[in-house]
XYZ file of C-alpha atoms in Angstrom:
413
model
C 14.212 0.763 -35.630
C 14.126 -0.059 -31.767
C 16.468 2.494 -30.077
C 15.809 5.941 -28.881
C 17.681 9.050 -27.701
C 16.971 8.960 -23.948
C 17.326 12.178 -21.787
C 17.003 11.685 -17.943
C 16.510 14.604 -15.832
C 16.363 15.233 -12.199
C 17.026 18.448 -10.043
C 20.801 17.749 -10.090
C 21.775 16.383 -13.499
C 20.961 15.505 -17.006
C 22.041 12.165 -18.340
C 21.956 11.356 -22.039
C 22.285 8.250 -23.977
C 20.647 5.621 -26.314
C 18.512 2.784 -25.067
C 16.286 0.127 -26.402
C 12.732 1.356 -26.585
C 11.631 -1.241 -24.077
C 13.921 0.106 -21.556
C 12.172 3.418 -22.111
C 8.782 1.984 -21.538
C 9.978 0.289 -18.385
C 11.328 3.726 -17.062
C 7.891 5.230 -17.648
C 6.101 2.256 -15.852
C 8.487 2.728 -12.973
C 7.483 6.444 -12.582
C 4.488 4.929 -10.607
C 6.941 4.681 -7.619
C 7.167 8.485 -7.811
C 11.110 8.717 -7.941
C 12.455 12.219 -7.612
C 16.084 11.285 -8.376
C 17.875 9.091 -11.059
C 18.971 6.781 -8.321
C 15.360 6.337 -7.003
C 14.200 5.624 -10.595
C 17.032 2.873 -10.811
C 15.552 1.304 -7.581
C 11.931 1.690 -8.938
C 12.875 -0.365 -11.987
C 13.554 -3.308 -9.827
C 9.924 -3.803 -9.631
C 10.100 -4.882 -13.375
C 13.628 -6.099 -13.881
C 15.683 -7.974 -11.272
C 18.768 -6.466 -12.802
C 17.715 -2.817 -13.819
C 19.947 -0.842 -16.047
C 22.720 1.365 -14.657
C 22.389 4.634 -16.254
C 26.029 5.246 -16.626
C 26.881 1.773 -17.860
C 26.451 -0.210 -20.080
C 24.377 2.276 -21.888
C 26.994 4.961 -21.977
C 25.058 7.724 -20.401
C 26.934 10.996 -20.129
C 26.349 14.134 -18.170
C 25.159 16.939 -20.211
C 24.587 20.659 -19.540
C 21.268 20.768 -21.489
C 18.684 18.427 -23.229
C 20.041 16.791 -26.407
C 16.812 17.183 -28.583
C 18.109 15.138 -31.630
C 16.211 11.876 -32.281
C 18.163 8.544 -32.728
C 16.925 5.495 -34.603
C 13.207 5.152 -33.427
C 13.082 8.627 -31.992
C 13.616 10.402 -28.652
C 12.319 10.044 -24.991
C 12.676 12.751 -22.078
C 11.827 11.856 -18.617
C 12.100 14.759 -16.255
C 11.688 13.663 -12.631
C 11.946 17.047 -11.215
C 9.229 18.565 -13.320
C 7.193 15.417 -13.828
C 7.238 15.719 -17.608
C 7.558 12.977 -20.265
C 8.283 13.730 -23.712
C 8.065 10.777 -26.244
C 8.200 10.862 -29.944
C 9.016 7.417 -31.095
C 8.160 4.988 -33.727
C 8.810 2.063 -31.356
C 6.030 2.895 -28.684
C 3.988 5.622 -27.220
C 3.734 5.152 -23.492
C 1.155 7.074 -21.626
C 0.227 7.803 -17.875
C -1.316 4.427 -17.525
C -0.879 1.061 -19.311
C 1.074 -2.131 -19.048
C 4.580 -3.300 -20.040
C 5.783 -6.940 -20.787
C 8.267 -8.397 -18.430
C 10.168 -11.772 -18.454
C 9.196 -14.338 -16.009
C 12.281 -16.412 -15.465
C 10.384 -19.188 -13.556
C 7.820 -19.692 -16.164
C 10.058 -18.668 -19.131
C 7.264 -16.428 -20.581
C 6.329 -12.785 -20.883
C 3.802 -11.375 -18.488
C 1.930 -8.123 -18.437
C 2.518 -5.782 -15.612
C 0.181 -2.821 -15.228
C 0.845 0.607 -14.026
C -0.680 4.026 -13.449
C 1.191 7.326 -12.600
C 0.097 10.055 -10.382
C -2.338 12.625 -12.017
C 0.511 15.503 -11.902
C 2.625 13.752 -14.679
C 2.486 15.622 -18.131
C 2.910 13.737 -21.265
C 3.887 15.412 -24.524
C 4.789 14.368 -28.129
C 6.794 17.347 -29.260
C 10.188 18.196 -27.977
C 9.584 21.916 -28.855
C 7.074 21.989 -26.070
C 9.336 20.691 -23.360
C 11.041 23.896 -22.055
C 7.859 25.835 -21.473
C 6.104 22.809 -20.033
C 9.031 22.176 -17.676
C 8.724 25.696 -16.443
C 4.976 25.557 -15.887
C 5.274 22.231 -13.971
C 7.925 23.287 -11.755
C 5.986 26.421 -10.749
C 2.932 24.303 -10.252
C 4.566 21.805 -7.758
C 4.301 22.438 -4.061
C 7.039 21.711 -1.523
C 6.810 18.321 0.042
C 4.575 18.147 2.962
C 5.076 15.752 5.964
C 1.401 15.540 6.581
C 1.727 12.598 9.096
C 3.584 14.882 11.609
C 0.285 16.892 11.855
C -2.322 14.090 11.422
C -0.715 11.892 14.018
C 1.277 14.487 16.042
C 0.615 17.232 18.430
C -1.854 19.207 16.216
C -4.251 16.371 16.286
C -3.645 15.706 19.853
C -4.249 19.254 20.864
C -7.542 19.546 18.900
C -8.816 16.342 20.472
C -7.786 17.542 23.975
C -9.488 20.795 23.573
C -12.858 19.306 22.382
C -12.745 16.569 24.950
C -12.519 19.199 27.493
C -15.039 21.678 26.292
C -17.240 19.617 23.865
C -16.995 22.553 21.302
C -17.184 20.581 18.026
C -20.246 20.319 15.947
C -20.796 18.720 12.520
C -21.787 21.881 10.590
C -25.102 22.182 8.733
C -25.207 18.571 7.714
C -28.708 17.258 8.720
C -27.384 13.770 9.502
C -27.127 12.751 13.016
C -23.738 11.774 14.298
C -22.444 10.870 17.713
C -20.633 13.330 19.830
C -17.322 11.604 19.013
C -18.347 11.680 15.385
C -18.873 15.380 15.477
C -15.375 16.171 16.951
C -14.079 13.737 14.358
C -15.769 15.232 11.504
C -14.709 18.765 12.485
C -11.051 17.633 12.651
C -11.243 16.157 9.258
C -13.211 18.892 7.660
C -11.319 22.037 8.902
C -8.760 23.513 6.676
C -5.263 24.109 8.244
C -2.569 26.553 7.472
C 0.109 23.859 8.437
C -1.511 21.770 5.545
C -1.192 24.317 3.074
C -4.623 25.504 3.536
C -6.118 21.921 2.972
C -8.269 19.953 5.480
C -6.918 16.687 6.927
C -9.576 14.895 4.827
C -8.447 16.559 1.539
C -4.898 15.547 2.226
C -5.753 11.957 3.038
C -7.897 11.453 -0.050
C -5.757 13.336 -2.558
C -3.877 10.188 -3.814
C -6.184 7.423 -2.292
C -7.268 6.122 -5.747
C -3.759 6.285 -7.223
C -2.148 4.563 -4.212
C -4.928 1.734 -4.223
C -4.653 1.070 -7.870
C -0.892 0.763 -7.617
C -1.164 -1.645 -4.892
C -3.789 -3.563 -6.996
C -1.441 -3.803 -9.869
C 1.431 -4.968 -7.476
C -0.804 -7.842 -6.038
C -1.746 -8.957 -9.655
C 2.086 -8.898 -10.425
C 2.705 -10.920 -7.114
C -0.207 -13.540 -8.128
C 1.537 -13.891 -11.584
C 5.102 -14.228 -10.360
C 4.475 -15.866 -7.104
C 6.822 -13.487 -5.471
C 6.461 -10.034 -3.921
C 7.580 -7.041 -5.902
C 10.291 -4.977 -4.332
C 9.213 -2.356 -1.976
C 9.758 1.431 -1.844
C 12.847 2.169 0.198
C 12.116 3.877 3.334
C 14.695 6.657 2.595
C 12.910 7.526 -0.657
C 10.990 10.581 -1.362
C 7.806 8.531 -2.261
C 7.842 6.742 1.255
C 8.769 9.795 3.333
C 6.047 11.840 1.914
C 3.652 8.940 0.823
C 0.050 9.560 -0.019
C -2.697 7.725 1.997
C -4.447 4.681 0.703
C -7.556 2.997 1.897
C -5.976 0.938 4.577
C -4.527 4.077 6.343
C -7.853 5.997 5.777
C -9.790 3.199 7.659
C -7.137 2.741 10.278
C -7.009 6.442 10.982
C -10.662 6.500 11.514
C -10.595 3.800 14.189
C -7.549 5.452 15.673
C -9.361 8.828 16.252
C -12.425 7.044 17.538
C -10.179 5.029 19.910
C -8.768 8.206 21.372
C -12.033 9.987 21.694
C -13.687 6.966 23.348
C -10.870 6.002 25.763
C -9.264 9.385 26.850
C -10.283 10.445 30.365
C -9.903 14.207 30.840
C -10.980 13.788 34.583
C -8.118 11.398 35.283
C -5.650 14.432 34.608
C -6.600 16.131 37.986
C -9.384 18.109 39.430
C -8.166 21.444 37.911
C -7.657 19.903 34.488
C -4.127 19.678 33.167
C -4.166 20.102 29.350
C -0.594 18.876 29.021
C -1.449 15.773 30.951
C -4.354 15.015 28.642
C -2.128 15.574 25.541
C 0.380 13.004 26.995
C -2.459 10.576 27.756
C -3.729 10.808 24.233
C -0.229 10.364 22.880
C 0.373 7.246 24.916
C -3.088 5.689 23.833
C -2.165 6.540 20.309
C 1.122 4.709 20.419
C -0.217 1.642 22.280
C -2.961 1.183 19.917
C -1.019 1.641 16.692
C 1.502 -0.939 17.895
C -0.908 -3.634 19.127
C -2.481 -6.394 17.104
C -6.141 -5.854 16.681
C -9.174 -7.916 16.230
C -10.647 -5.463 13.924
C -7.758 -5.981 11.595
C -7.481 -9.721 11.712
C -5.015 -9.680 14.558
C -2.626 -7.462 12.423
C -0.804 -4.543 13.872
C -2.122 -1.194 12.682
C 1.447 0.462 12.303
C 2.700 -2.505 10.247
C -0.427 -2.274 7.919
C 0.199 1.437 7.400
C 3.989 0.875 6.711
C 3.174 -1.812 4.264
C 0.939 0.432 2.303
C 3.526 3.274 2.352
C 5.952 0.696 0.869
C 3.565 -0.270 -1.757
C 3.451 -3.854 -0.376
C 0.025 -5.781 -0.694
C -1.313 -7.540 2.478
C -0.876 -11.130 1.596
C -2.698 -13.824 3.353
C -1.582 -17.292 4.554
C -3.164 -20.341 3.311
C -5.292 -21.440 6.171
C -6.541 -17.989 6.906
C -8.322 -18.197 3.568
C -10.518 -21.021 4.783
C -13.579 -19.773 6.241
C -15.363 -23.201 6.221
C -13.293 -26.164 6.436
C -16.356 -28.161 5.017
C -16.427 -26.112 1.992
C -14.474 -27.818 -0.884
C -13.845 -24.493 -2.642
C -12.559 -22.676 0.472
C -10.310 -25.715 1.338
C -8.844 -25.872 -2.268
C -8.095 -22.122 -2.167
C -6.308 -22.608 1.139
C -4.305 -25.491 0.000
C -3.134 -23.662 -3.056
C -1.970 -20.664 -1.040
C -0.325 -23.073 1.566
C 1.551 -24.865 -1.342
C 2.749 -21.443 -2.806
C 0.795 -22.000 -6.098
C -1.580 -19.021 -5.478
C -1.444 -15.779 -3.567
C -4.327 -14.245 -1.875
C -4.758 -10.771 -0.509
C -6.283 -9.028 2.564
C -8.245 -5.617 2.393
C -9.833 -3.164 4.372
C -12.916 -1.065 3.546
C -15.179 1.507 4.898
C -18.103 -0.624 5.440
C -18.329 -0.200 9.276
C -17.447 3.631 9.379
C -20.048 6.144 10.544
C -22.409 7.207 7.696
C -21.272 10.806 7.178
C -19.730 12.620 4.327
C -16.667 13.340 6.418
C -15.882 9.595 6.695
C -16.663 8.697 3.108
C -14.156 8.529 0.231
C -16.094 11.114 -2.147
C -14.032 14.064 -2.809
C -17.036 16.414 -2.718
C -20.128 16.476 -0.541
C -22.357 16.657 -3.788
C -20.981 13.184 -4.887
C -21.591 11.822 -1.477
C -25.276 13.352 -1.403
C -26.000 11.915 -4.861
C -24.728 8.537 -3.824
C -26.980 8.490 -0.762
C -29.770 9.221 -3.032
C -29.083 6.409 -5.523
C -28.943 3.986 -2.383
C -32.207 5.251 -1.131
C -33.722 4.718 -4.464
C -32.143 1.207 -4.889
C -33.521 0.350 -1.343
C -36.992 1.622 -2.451
C -36.964 -0.376 -5.563
C -35.893 -3.613 -3.666
C -38.614 -3.055 -1.117
C -41.257 -2.517 -3.841
C -40.185 -5.733 -5.627
C -40.441 -7.617 -2.449
C -43.761 -6.296 -1.736
C -45.023 -7.060 -5.314
C -43.849 -10.581 -5.052
C -45.542 -11.214 -1.713
C -48.732 -9.798 -3.191
C -48.366 -12.053 -6.271
C -47.918 -15.178 -3.937
C -50.936 -14.041 -1.876
C -52.902 -14.122 -5.112
C -51.444 -17.183 -6.350
C -49.818 -15.611 -9.438
C -46.107 -16.492 -8.603
C -44.142 -19.499 -7.620
C -41.321 -17.347 -6.293
C -41.040 -17.441 -2.521
C -41.555 -14.472 -0.246
C -38.645 -12.211 -0.139
C -37.364 -13.112 -3.498
C -36.211 -10.235 -5.593
C -36.642 -10.881 -9.172
C -33.668 -9.753 -11.246
C -35.611 -9.682 -14.630
C -36.507 -6.067 -14.330
C -32.905 -4.799 -13.504
C -31.015 -3.178 -16.250
């Protein structure tokens, strides 16, 4: 028993047919690409199968006016793209919101695991009887799509910065940490809820899907390293690309962009009477120039291209020689040679290590999580300092052969 009755639903149609259970599993994994239509699901399946199934042939799918809830062979699978509901009751498999599927590698003639994780708003059920009410609840809960980048990069951002550059009105709230003046303006922009962002702050919008985007890119990088070829990207006309969430690369790049605007804008250059529109135009020009120019901060990559790749779910691959930090290091040279020969793929990443130390610029969702982390770091620093001090005192007394500054790991748990 290996086939299932498959109901595939989007906002326009219901297709019903029978497929092998493995095809159903691939369809669930492909939901990581956030398809909204059946056509987008077919495109998303190309991540796992070079020749994805056509849902009207050869599997004899038919348009139905309603769900066909009668199981076939191993059971039944319903994927509702509009409501983000999966119903699976099958003896073949029981896919969930995260897991892996086996795909055939034609070059190596073997099966390899490909991991996936779906966004948190997908609902999985095992009983068909629950589908109708779950669909209604999910549809009511889903918000209309939001083009957040039009606000975060557009006139709302530029007007906010222009106003604060002119009057210096920003403050960083009741946080006791000292931040720069640019940091205060930046923090206020990120932390202030906005009506045009559905009542959320820019920070909340940018961090909402960061963990999901990063993990999907990590899985795609792992797949690339196994197959030695990049997985297909999201089409630019897809819903998932147009309304893409923000990953760590765009979060870091956005930080540097806002700082660049705050530190390089010149309100006095507009004119003696201060021309607000001229300052907005100046900021817009600075933004476009910076986004589309290669940067030493990003290994001579272009920020706009890095952002675009992340939106397409394309990991940042590295060339062979760029892996070699030290040509005299045999390990570095070996890794570079493997990449250069196409036998290995390495990837480039950004992190938050050089960003200002303030909750607004961290990736913690709540301020309490950030404060708890700061306490843990302070405690770790205190313990390391104490171990170094104890080691130096032991050496002074001739009780230890460990050199000064050596931190013993025997006491760590």
